[in-house]
Short mmCIF file of C-alpha atoms in Angstrom, two decimals:
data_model
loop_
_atom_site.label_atom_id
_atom_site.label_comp_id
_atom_site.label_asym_id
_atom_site.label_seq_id
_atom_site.Cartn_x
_atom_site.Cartn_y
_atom_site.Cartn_z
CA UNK A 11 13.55 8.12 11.26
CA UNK A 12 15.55 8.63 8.19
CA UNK A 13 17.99 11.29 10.24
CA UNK A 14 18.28 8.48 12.88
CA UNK A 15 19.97 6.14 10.51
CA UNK A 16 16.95 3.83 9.70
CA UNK A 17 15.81 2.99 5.84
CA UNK A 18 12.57 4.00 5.78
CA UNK A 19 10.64 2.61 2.98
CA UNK A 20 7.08 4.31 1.88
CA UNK A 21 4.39 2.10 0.64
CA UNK A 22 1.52 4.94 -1.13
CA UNK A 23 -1.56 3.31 -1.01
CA UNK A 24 -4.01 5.77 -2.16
CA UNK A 25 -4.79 5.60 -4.93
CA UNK A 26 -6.23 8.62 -6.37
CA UNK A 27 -3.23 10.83 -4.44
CA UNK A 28 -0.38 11.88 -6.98
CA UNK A 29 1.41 14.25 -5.01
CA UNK A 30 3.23 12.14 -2.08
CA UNK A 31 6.55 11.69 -4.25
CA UNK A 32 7.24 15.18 -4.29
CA UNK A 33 6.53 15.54 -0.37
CA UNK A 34 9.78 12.79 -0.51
CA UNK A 35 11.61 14.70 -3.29
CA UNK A 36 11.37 11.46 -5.42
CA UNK A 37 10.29 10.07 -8.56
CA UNK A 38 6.74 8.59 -8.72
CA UNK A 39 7.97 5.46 -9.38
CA UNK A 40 5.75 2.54 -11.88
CA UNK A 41 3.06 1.27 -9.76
CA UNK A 42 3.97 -1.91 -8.59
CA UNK A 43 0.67 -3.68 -9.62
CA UNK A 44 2.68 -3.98 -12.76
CA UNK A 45 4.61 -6.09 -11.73
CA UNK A 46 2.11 -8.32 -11.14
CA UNK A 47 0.59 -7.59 -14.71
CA UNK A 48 -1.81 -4.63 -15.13
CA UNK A 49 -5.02 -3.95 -13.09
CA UNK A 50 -7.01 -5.97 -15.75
CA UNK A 51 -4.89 -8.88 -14.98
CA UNK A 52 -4.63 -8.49 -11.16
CA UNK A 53 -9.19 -8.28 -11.55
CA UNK A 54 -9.27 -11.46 -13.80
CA UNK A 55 -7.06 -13.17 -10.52
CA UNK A 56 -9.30 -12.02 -8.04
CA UNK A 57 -12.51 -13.29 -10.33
CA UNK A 58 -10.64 -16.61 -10.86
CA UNK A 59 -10.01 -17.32 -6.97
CA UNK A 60 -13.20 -15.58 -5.87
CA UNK A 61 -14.86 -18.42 -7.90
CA UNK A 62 -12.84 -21.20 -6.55
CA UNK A 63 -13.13 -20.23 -2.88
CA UNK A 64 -8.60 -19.77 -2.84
CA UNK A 65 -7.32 -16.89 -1.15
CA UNK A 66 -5.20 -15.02 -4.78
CA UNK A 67 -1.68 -15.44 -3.67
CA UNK A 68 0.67 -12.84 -5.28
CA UNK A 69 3.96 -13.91 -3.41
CA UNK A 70 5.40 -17.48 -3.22
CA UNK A 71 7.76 -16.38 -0.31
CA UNK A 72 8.57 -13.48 2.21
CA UNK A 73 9.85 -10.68 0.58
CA UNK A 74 12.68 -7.95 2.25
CA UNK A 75 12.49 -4.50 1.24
CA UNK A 76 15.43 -4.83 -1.48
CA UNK A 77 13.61 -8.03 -2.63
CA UNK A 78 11.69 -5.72 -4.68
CA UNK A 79 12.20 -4.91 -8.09
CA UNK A 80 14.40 -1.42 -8.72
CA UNK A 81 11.69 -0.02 -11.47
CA UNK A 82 8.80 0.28 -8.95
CA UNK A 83 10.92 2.08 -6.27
CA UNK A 84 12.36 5.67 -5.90
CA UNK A 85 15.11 6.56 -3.71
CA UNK A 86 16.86 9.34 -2.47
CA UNK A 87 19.05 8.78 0.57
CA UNK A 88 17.58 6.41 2.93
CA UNK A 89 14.19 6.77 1.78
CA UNK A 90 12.46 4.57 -0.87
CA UNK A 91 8.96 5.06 -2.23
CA UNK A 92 6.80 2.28 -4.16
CA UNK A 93 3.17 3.21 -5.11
CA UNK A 94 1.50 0.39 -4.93
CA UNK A 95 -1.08 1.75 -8.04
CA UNK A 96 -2.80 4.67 -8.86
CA UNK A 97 -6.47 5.34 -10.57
CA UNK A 98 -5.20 7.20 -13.71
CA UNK A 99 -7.96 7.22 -16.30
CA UNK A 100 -11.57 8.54 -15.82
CA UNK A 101 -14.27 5.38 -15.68
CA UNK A 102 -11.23 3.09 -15.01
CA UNK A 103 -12.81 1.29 -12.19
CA UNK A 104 -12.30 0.55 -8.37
CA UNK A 105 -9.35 0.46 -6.69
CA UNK A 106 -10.02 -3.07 -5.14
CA UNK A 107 -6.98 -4.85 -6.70
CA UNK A 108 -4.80 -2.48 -5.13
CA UNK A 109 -6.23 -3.02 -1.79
CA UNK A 110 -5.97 -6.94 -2.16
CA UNK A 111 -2.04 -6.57 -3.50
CA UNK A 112 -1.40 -4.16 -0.35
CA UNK A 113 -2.87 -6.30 2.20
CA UNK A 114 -0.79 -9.11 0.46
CA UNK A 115 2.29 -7.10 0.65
CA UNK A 116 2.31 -5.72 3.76
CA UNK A 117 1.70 -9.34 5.03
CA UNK A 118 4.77 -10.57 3.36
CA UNK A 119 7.43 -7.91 3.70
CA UNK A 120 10.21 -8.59 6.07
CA UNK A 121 11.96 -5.42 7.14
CA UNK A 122 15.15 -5.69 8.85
CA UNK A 123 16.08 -4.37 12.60
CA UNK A 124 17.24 -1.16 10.48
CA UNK A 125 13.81 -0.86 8.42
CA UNK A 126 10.92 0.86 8.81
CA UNK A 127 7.97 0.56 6.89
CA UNK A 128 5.04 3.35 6.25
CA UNK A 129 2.11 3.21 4.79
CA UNK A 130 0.04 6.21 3.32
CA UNK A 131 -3.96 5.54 2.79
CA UNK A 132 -6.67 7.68 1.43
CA UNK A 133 -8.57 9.42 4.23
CA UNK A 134 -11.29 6.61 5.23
CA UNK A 135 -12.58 3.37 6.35
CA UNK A 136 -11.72 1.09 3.30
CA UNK A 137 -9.09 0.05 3.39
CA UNK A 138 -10.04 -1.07 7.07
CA UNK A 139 -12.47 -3.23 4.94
CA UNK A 140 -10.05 -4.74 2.50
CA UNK A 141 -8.24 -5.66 5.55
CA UNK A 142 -4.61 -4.22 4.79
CA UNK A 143 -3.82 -2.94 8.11
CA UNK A 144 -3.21 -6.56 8.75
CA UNK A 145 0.22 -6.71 8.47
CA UNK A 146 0.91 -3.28 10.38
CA UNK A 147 2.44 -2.98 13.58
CA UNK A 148 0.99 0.30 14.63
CA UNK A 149 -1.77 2.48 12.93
CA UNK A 150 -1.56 6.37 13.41
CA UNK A 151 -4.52 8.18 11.72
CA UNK A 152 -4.52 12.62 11.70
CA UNK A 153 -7.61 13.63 11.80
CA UNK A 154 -9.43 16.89 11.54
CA UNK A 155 -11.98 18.46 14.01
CA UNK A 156 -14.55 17.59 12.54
CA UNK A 157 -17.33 15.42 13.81
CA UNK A 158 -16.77 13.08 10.95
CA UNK A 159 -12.81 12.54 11.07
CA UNK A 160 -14.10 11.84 15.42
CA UNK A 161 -16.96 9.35 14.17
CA UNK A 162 -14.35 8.28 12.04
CA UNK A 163 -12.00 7.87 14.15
CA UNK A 164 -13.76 6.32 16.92
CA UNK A 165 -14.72 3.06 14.28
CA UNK A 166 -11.12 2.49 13.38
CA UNK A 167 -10.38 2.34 17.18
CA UNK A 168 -12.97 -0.24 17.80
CA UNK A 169 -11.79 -2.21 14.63
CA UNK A 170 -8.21 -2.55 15.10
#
């Protein structure tokens, strides 16, 4: 996509994978959750709305892809790479506010005629759960051979 002229932005949404920048040839770049204030922040939001029965709203308007802020992005070329947060201290907790902010995200981003968007997961059903597949256009899962990844599989198809 990138050798066909498009800018192809990355979102990295799992959370517990560190290695994805260097597949790119990039900088992991801040996690963008930080943006938003820290995780402890982005948890006291989610308790705070939880207990008032509003959706947490994170964005006041569509954003496009250059709407977001330089520090949270790497670039080489035409390819960018945000990480939307990372688990990076033992005992540190879920990874639940980064689900919410991606769902949130990927709901709100406006990419241009010349944009493509991807978005890496952790191997799973999660983030199925947390419901951030909702702003995708198209899902493409790899699997392995195994009966599990097929099981696996075969929910995700029935879900989306």
């Amino acid at each position: 996509m990138s050798r066909e002229g498009y800018n192809v932005l990355v979102v990295d949404n799992d959370e517990s994978n560190f290695g994805l920048h260097r597949q790119l040839g990039v900088e992991l770049p801040e996690d963008f959750l930080n943006f938003f204030g820290r995780k402890k922040d982005l948890v006291q939001r989610m308790k705070a709305s939880f207990s008032t029965g509003e959706e947490v709203k994170f964005f006041d308007k569509r954003w496009e892809i250059t709407d977001i802020p330089g520090e949270y992005v790497s670039k080489t070329d035409n390819i960018s790479l945000m990480a939307v947060g990372k688990i990076h201290d033992f005992g540190e907790g879920c990874a639940c506010p980064m689900g919410v902010l991606s769902k949130h995200l990927l709901k709100n981003i406006d990419a241009g005629s010349n944009d493509i968007v991807l978005v890496d997961t952790e191997a799973g059903i999660e983030h199925f759960g947390r419901g951030v597949e909702e702003g995708c256009d198209v899902l493409l899962m790899i699997i392995d051979p195994s009966y599990e990844s097929i099981c696996l599989s075969e929910n995700i198809l029935f879900i989306s």
